[in-house]
Coordinates of C-alpha atoms in Angstrom, one line a residue:
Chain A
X1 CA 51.4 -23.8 182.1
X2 CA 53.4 -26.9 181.0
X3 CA 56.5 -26.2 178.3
X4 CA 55.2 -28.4 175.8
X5 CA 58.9 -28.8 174.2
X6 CA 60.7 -29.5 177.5
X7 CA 58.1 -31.7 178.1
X8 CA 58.7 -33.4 174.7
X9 CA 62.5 -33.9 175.4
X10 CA 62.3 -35.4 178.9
X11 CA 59.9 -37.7 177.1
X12 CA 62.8 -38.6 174.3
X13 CA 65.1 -39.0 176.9
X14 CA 63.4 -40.9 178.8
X15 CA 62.3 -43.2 175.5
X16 CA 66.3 -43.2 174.4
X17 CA 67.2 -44.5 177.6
X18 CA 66.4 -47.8 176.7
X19 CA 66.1 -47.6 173.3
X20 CA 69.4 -46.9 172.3
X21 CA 71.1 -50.4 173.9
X22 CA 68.8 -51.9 171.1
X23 CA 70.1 -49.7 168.4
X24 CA 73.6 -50.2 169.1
X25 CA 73.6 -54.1 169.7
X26 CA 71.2 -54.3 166.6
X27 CA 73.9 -52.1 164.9
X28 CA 76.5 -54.5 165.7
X29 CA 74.4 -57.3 165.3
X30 CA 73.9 -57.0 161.7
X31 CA 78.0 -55.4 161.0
X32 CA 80.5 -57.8 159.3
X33 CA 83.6 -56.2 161.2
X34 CA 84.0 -54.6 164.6
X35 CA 83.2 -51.2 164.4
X36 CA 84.3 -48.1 166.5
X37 CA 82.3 -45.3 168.3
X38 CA 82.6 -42.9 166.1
X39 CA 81.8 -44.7 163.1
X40 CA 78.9 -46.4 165.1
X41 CA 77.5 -42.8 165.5
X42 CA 78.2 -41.7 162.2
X43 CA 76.2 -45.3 160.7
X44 CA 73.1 -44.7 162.8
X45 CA 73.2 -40.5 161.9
X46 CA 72.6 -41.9 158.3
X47 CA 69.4 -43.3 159.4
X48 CA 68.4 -40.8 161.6
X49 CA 65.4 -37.7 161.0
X50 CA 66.6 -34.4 160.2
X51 CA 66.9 -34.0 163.4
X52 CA 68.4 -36.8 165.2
X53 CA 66.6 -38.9 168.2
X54 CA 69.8 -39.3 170.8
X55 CA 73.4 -37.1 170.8
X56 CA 76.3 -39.1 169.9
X57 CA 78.2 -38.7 172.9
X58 CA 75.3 -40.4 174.9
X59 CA 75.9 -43.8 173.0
X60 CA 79.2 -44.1 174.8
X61 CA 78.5 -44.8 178.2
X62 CA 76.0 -47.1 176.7
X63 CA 78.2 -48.9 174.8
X64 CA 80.5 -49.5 178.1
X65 CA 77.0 -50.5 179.7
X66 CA 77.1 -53.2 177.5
X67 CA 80.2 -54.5 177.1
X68 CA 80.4 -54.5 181.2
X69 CA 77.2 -56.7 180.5
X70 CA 79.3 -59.4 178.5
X71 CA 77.1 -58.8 175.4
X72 CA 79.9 -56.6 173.5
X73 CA 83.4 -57.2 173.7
X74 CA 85.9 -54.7 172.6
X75 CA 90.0 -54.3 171.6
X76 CA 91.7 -51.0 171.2
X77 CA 94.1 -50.2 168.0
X78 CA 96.0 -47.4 167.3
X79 CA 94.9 -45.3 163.9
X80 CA 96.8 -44.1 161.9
X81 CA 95.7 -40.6 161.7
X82 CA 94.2 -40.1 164.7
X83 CA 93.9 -41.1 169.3
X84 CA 94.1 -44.9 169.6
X85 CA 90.6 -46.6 168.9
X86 CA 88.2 -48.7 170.9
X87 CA 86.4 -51.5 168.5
X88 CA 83.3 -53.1 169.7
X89 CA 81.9 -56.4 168.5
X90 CA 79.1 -58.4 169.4
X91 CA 79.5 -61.6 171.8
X92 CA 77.2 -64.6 171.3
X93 CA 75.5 -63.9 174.7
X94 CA 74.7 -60.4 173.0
X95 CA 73.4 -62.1 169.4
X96 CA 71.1 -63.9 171.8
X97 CA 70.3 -60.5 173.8
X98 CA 69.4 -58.6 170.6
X99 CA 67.0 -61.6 169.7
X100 CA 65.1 -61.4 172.7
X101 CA 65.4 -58.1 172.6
X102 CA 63.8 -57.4 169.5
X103 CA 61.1 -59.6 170.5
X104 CA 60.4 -57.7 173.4
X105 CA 60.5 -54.2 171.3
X106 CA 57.9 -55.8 168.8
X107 CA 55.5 -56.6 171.7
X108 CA 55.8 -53.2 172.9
X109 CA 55.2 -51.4 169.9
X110 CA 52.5 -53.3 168.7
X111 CA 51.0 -52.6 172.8
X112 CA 52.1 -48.9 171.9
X113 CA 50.2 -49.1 168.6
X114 CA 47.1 -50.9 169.4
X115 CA 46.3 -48.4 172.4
X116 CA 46.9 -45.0 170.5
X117 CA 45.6 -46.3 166.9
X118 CA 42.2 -48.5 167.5
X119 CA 39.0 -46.9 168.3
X120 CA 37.4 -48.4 171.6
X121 CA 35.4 -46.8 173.7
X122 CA 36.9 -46.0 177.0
Chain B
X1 CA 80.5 -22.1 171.1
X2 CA 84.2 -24.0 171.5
X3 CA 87.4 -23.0 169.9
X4 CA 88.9 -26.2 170.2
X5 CA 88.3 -29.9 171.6
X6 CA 91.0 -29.5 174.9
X7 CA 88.3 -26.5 175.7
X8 CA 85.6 -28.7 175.5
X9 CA 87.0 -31.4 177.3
X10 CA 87.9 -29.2 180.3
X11 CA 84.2 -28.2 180.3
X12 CA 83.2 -31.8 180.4
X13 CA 85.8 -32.6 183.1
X14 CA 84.2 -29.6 185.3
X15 CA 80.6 -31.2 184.8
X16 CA 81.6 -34.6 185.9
X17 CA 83.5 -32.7 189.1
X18 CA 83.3 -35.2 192.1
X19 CA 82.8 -38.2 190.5
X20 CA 84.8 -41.2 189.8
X21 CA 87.9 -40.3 188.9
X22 CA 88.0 -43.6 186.4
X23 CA 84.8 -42.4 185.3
X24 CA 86.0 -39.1 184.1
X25 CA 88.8 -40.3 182.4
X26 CA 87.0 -42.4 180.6
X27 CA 84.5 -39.9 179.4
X28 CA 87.2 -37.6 178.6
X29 CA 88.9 -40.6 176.4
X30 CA 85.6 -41.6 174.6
X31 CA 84.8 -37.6 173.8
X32 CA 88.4 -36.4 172.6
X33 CA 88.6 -39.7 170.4
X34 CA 85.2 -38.8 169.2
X35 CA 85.7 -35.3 168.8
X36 CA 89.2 -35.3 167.2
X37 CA 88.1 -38.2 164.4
X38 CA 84.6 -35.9 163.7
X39 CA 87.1 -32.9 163.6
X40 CA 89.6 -34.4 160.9
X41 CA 87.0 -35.8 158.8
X42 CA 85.4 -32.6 158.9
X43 CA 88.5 -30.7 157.7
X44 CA 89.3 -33.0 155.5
X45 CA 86.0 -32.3 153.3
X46 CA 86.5 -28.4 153.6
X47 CA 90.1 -27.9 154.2
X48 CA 89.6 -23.9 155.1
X49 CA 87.5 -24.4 157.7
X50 CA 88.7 -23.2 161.4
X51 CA 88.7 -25.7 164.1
X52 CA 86.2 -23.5 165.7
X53 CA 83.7 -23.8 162.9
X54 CA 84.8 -27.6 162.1
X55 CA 83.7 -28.1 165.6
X56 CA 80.9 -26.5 166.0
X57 CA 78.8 -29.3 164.4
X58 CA 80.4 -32.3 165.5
X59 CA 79.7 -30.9 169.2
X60 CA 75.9 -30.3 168.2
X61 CA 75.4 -33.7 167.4
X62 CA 77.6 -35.4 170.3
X63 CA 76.2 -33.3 172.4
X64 CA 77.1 -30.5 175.6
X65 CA 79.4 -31.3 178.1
X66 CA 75.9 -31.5 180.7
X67 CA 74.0 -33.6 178.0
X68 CA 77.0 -36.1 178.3
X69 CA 78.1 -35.6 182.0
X70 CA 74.5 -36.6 182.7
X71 CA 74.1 -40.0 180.6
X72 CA 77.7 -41.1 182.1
X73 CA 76.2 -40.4 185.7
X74 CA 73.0 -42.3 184.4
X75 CA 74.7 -45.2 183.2
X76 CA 77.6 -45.9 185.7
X77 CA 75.6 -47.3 188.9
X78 CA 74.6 -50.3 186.5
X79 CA 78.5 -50.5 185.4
X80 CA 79.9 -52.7 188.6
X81 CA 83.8 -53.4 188.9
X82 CA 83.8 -57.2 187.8
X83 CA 83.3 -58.7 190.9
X84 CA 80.4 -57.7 192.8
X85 CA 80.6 -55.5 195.9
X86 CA 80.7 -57.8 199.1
X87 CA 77.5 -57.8 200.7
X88 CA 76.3 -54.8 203.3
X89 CA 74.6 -56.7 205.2
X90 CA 76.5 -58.8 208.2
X91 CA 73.5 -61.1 209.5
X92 CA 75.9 -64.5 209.7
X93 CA 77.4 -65.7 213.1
X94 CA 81.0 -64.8 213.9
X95 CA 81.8 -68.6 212.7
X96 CA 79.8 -67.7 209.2
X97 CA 81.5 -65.1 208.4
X98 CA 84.7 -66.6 209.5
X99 CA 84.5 -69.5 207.6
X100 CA 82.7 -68.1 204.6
X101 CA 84.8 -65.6 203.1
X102 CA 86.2 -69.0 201.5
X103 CA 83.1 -68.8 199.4
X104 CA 83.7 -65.1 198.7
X105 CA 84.8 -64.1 195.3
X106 CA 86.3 -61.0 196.6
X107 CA 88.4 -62.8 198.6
X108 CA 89.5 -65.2 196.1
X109 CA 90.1 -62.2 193.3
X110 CA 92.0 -60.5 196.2
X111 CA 94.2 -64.2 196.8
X112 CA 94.9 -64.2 193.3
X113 CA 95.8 -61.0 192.7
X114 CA 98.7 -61.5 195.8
X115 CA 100.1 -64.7 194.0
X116 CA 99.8 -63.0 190.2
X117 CA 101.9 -59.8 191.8
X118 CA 105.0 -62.3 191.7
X119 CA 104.6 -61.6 188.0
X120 CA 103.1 -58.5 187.1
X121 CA 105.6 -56.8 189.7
X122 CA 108.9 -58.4 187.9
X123 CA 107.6 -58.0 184.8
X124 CA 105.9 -54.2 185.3
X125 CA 108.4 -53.6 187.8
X126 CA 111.5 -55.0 186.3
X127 CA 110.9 -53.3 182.8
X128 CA 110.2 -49.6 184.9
X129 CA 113.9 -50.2 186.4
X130 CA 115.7 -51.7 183.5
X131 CA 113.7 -49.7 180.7
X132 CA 114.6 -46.9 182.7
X133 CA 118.0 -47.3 183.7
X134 CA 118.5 -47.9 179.5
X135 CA 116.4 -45.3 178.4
X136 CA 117.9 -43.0 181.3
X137 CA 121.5 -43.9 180.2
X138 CA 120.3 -43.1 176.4
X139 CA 119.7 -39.2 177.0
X140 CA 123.6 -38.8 177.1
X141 CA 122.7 -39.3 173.4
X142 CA 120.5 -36.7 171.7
X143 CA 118.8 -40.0 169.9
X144 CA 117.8 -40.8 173.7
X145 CA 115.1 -38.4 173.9
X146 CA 112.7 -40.2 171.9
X147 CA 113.8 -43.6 173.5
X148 CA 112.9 -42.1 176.7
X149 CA 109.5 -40.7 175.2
X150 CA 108.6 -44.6 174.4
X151 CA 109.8 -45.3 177.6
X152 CA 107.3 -43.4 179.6
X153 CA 104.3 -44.2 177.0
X154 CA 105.0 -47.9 177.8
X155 CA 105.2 -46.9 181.1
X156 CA 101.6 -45.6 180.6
X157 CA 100.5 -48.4 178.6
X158 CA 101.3 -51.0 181.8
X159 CA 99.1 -48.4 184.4
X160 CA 96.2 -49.1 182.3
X161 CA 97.2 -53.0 182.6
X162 CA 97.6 -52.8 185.9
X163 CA 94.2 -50.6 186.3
X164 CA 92.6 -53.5 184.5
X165 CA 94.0 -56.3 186.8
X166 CA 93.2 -54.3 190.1
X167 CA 89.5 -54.1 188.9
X168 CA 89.2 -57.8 187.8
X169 CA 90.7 -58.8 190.9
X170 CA 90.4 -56.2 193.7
X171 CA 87.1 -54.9 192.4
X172 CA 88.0 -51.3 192.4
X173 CA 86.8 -49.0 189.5
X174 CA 89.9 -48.2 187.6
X175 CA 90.3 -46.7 184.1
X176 CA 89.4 -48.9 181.2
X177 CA 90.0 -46.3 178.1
X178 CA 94.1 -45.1 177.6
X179 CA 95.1 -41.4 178.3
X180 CA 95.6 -39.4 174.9
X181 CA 98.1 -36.6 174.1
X182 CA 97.2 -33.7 172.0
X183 CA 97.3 -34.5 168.9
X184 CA 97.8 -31.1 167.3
X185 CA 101.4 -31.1 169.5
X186 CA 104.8 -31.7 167.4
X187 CA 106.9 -34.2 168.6
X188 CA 108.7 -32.1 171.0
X189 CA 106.1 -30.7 172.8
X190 CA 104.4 -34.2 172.8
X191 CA 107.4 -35.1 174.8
X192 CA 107.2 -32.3 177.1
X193 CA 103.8 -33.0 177.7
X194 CA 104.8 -36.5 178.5
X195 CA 107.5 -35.4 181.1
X196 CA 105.6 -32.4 182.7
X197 CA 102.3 -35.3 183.7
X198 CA 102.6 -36.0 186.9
X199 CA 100.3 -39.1 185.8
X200 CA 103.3 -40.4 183.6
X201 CA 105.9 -40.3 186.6
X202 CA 103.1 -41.5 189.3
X203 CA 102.9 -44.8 187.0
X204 CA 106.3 -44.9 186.7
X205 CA 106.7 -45.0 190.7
X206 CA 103.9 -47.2 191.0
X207 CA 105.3 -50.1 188.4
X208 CA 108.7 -49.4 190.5
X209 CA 107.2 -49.9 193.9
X210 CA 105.0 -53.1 192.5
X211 CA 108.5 -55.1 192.1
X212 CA 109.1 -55.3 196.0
X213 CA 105.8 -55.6 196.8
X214 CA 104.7 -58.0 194.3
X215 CA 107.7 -60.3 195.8
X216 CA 106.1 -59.7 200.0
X217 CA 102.3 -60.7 198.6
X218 CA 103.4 -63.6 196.6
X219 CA 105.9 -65.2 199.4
X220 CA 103.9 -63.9 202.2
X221 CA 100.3 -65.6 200.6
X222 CA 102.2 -68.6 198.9
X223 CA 104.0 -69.0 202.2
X224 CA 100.7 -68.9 204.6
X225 CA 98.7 -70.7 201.8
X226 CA 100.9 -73.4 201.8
X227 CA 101.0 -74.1 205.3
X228 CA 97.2 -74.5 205.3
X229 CA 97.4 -77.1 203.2
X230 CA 100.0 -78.9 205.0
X231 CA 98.6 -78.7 208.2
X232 CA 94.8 -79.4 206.8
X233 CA 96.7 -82.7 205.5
X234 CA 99.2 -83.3 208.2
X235 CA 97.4 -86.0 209.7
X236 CA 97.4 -88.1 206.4
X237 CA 100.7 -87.4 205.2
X238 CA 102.5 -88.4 208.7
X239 CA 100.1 -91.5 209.3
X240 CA 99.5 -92.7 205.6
X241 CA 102.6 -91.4 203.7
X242 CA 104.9 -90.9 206.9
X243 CA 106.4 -87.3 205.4
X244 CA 107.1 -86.0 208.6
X245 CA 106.2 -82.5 209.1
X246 CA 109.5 -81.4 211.1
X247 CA 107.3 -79.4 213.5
X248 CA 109.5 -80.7 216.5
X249 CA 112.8 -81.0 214.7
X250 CA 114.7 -82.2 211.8
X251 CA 112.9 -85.3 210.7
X252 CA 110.7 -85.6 213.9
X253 CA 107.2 -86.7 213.4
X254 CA 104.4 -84.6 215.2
X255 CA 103.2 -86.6 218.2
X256 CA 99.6 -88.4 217.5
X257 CA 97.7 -86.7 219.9
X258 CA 98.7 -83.6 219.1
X259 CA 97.7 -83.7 215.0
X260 CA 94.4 -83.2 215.5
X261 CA 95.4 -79.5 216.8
X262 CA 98.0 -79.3 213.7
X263 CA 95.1 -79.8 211.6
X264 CA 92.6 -78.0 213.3
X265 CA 95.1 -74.9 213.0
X266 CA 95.0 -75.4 209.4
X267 CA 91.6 -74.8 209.3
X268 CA 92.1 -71.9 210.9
X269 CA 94.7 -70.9 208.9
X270 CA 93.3 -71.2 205.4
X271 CA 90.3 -68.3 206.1
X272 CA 92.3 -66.6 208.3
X273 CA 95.0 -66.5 205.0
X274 CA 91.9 -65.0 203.1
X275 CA 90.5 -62.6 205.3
X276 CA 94.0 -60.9 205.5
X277 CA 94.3 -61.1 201.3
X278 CA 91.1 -59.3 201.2
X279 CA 92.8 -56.3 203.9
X280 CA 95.6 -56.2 202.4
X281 CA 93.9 -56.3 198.7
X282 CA 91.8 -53.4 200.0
X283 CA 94.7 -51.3 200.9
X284 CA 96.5 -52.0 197.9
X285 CA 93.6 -50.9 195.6
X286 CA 93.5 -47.5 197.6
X287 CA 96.7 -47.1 196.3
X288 CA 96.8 -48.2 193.3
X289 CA 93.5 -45.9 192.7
X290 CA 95.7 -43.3 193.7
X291 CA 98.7 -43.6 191.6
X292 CA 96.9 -44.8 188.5
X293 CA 93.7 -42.6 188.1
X294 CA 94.5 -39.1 186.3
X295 CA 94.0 -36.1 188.6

């Protein structure tokens, strides 16, 4: 017998993989000021179901993903409270990523949608 | 469950156990900076509340130290040093690959690397001797002690530099997030923990030894880099500018027939110059990797 819920979370991670590259360029994308990880995690948590689609800690490596990819760039600056911070910021090559991007994620979902949803016969 | 975040972290370290060593540090950077801001916050909004019990939620949401150790595994074969690898493949003639490392941008980030040493090592170098001859000479006084502190967090600060450059150029993964101390440690204990790091005193050792050696790379590739050049061009600066090369003398101009052989050795000489940057740059990034990366 198949665990249904492990099946379920390989199938999240699996989805997140991808999915969370879009979320944090389209985070950036639309944030007036460089932001850092923490409050990148804490910003998409206030969006997120009760409970939440991707851990936190996963968006890091991510985020490095992408800034090794040119479309974020980054600066560190020490806080005052707490460890020295890293600051991401979106570079034009990654406003022109995200915009592709969300093209491509509007194709798939409406693929996604018109599969599961409309009533052909097989 | 965690009592604190240097638990957690030691947890994390074990799960990424064998690989990169830049790669672990960085994790280990990104989670404590996470952690420690979540943890603050956290107490800040109920001020009773144990680190234990702060932390408890802020590690449910980041995630377990397997949750993470696995997505930084995931994600770190797309993550190349910024040069690409050379190529595994050796197909090309002897003469091909000879020739063609001029093309290489390995080779060139290696080059540049040798003539930018000049600087980095008087700068890195000369501020680990005199900083530390200054700060050294300052612990006589008890104000020295925190001199010397900043001393060895500088000393830190130009590792991670240095780490940086070494990547850009030599194309060897290297840390890109600083080290962080506890931040729950007083000011003399903070100090103590600086001193005891071996990392702190590798740097240190490192910066010292880049002064000499930044000085050999620079003359030795400046030196055999030049010489290319001259002898490349040594048939039109003797015939068309008549700037004697010297080769047989003071002032002597290289017979005719025997220019074409000048020049051809320049030929030589220019890929030869790269191929031994790109040895020498390897070695150097073994050590530098070594000195530089946490333990």
């Amino acid at each position: 017998m198949v665990d249904i819920t492990d099946a379920n979370k390989k199938f999240q991670k699996e989805l997140n993989s991808g999915i969370a590259a879009l979320v944090l360029l389209g985070v950036l994308g639309q944030a007036k000021d460089p932001m850092y990880g923490y409050q990148i995690a804490k910003f998409i948590e206030t969006h997120d179901e009760k409970i939440p689609m991707m851990k936190q800690g996963a968006f890091y490596p991510v985020l490095r993903s992408l800034e090794s990819s040119g479309l974020l760039e980054s600066f560190v600056n020490p806080s005052v409270s707490g460890p020295p911070r890293r600051y991401y910021n979106i570079t034009d090559s990654g406003r022109e990523a995200l915009k592709s991007w969300i093209g491509i994620w509007d194709q798939t979902k409406a693929f996604v949608d018109r599969i599961l949803k409309e009533k052909t016969d097989v | 469950m965690y009592k604190n975040v240097q638990e957690y972290l030691e947890k994390l370290k074990k799960e990424l156990e064998g690989a990169d060593p830049a790669l672990i540090q960085d994790a280990l950077s990104d989670a404590e900076g996470h952690l420690r801001t979540g943890l603050e916050e956290e107490i800040a909004h109920s001020p009773g509340l144990s680190e234990t019990e702060a932390l408890k939620p802020i590690i449910e949401k980041y995630g377990s130290p397997s949750e993470i150790a696995t997505s930084y595994r995931a994600i770190e074969p797309h993550i190349a040093p910024s040069l690409a690898p050379a190529r595994p493949q050796e197909l090309r003639s002897f003469w091909a690959r000879f020739f063609g490392v001029l093309a290489e941008a390995r080779a060139w980030g290696a080059f540049s690397y040798m003539l930018l040493a000049l600087f980095t090592g008087v700068i890195f170098g000369g501020w680990a001797l005199l900083g530390g001859f200054i700060s050294a000479c300052s612990l006589l006084f008890i104000i020295g002690l925190p001199i010397f502190g900043l001393f060895l967090l500088s000393i830190r600060g130009i590792a991670l530099l240095e780490g940086r450059i070494v990547e850009a150029l030599l194309g060897v993964r290297m840390p890109r997030k600083p080290l962080f101390l506890k931040k729950d440690l007083g000011w003399t204990d903070k100090f103590k923990a600086l001193v005891r790091d071996a990392y702190s005193w590798r740097s240190l050792l490192y910066a010292v030894l880049l002064f000499p050696l930044g000085l050999i790379y620079y003359g030795l590739f400046g030196l055999l880099f030049v010489l290319s050049l001259i002898f490349i061009t040594s048939p039109v600066l003797e015939l068309v500018f008549h700037i004697p090369l010297d080769l047989f003398g003071d002032n002597v101009f290289t017979p005719v027939w025997f220019l074409p052989v000048v020049c051809i050795a320049g030929f030589i000489l220019l890929p030869l110059t790269f191929h031994f940057a790109k040895f020498i740059g390897k070695i150097h990034a073994r050590f530098a990797k070594s000195m530089l990366v946490k333990k």
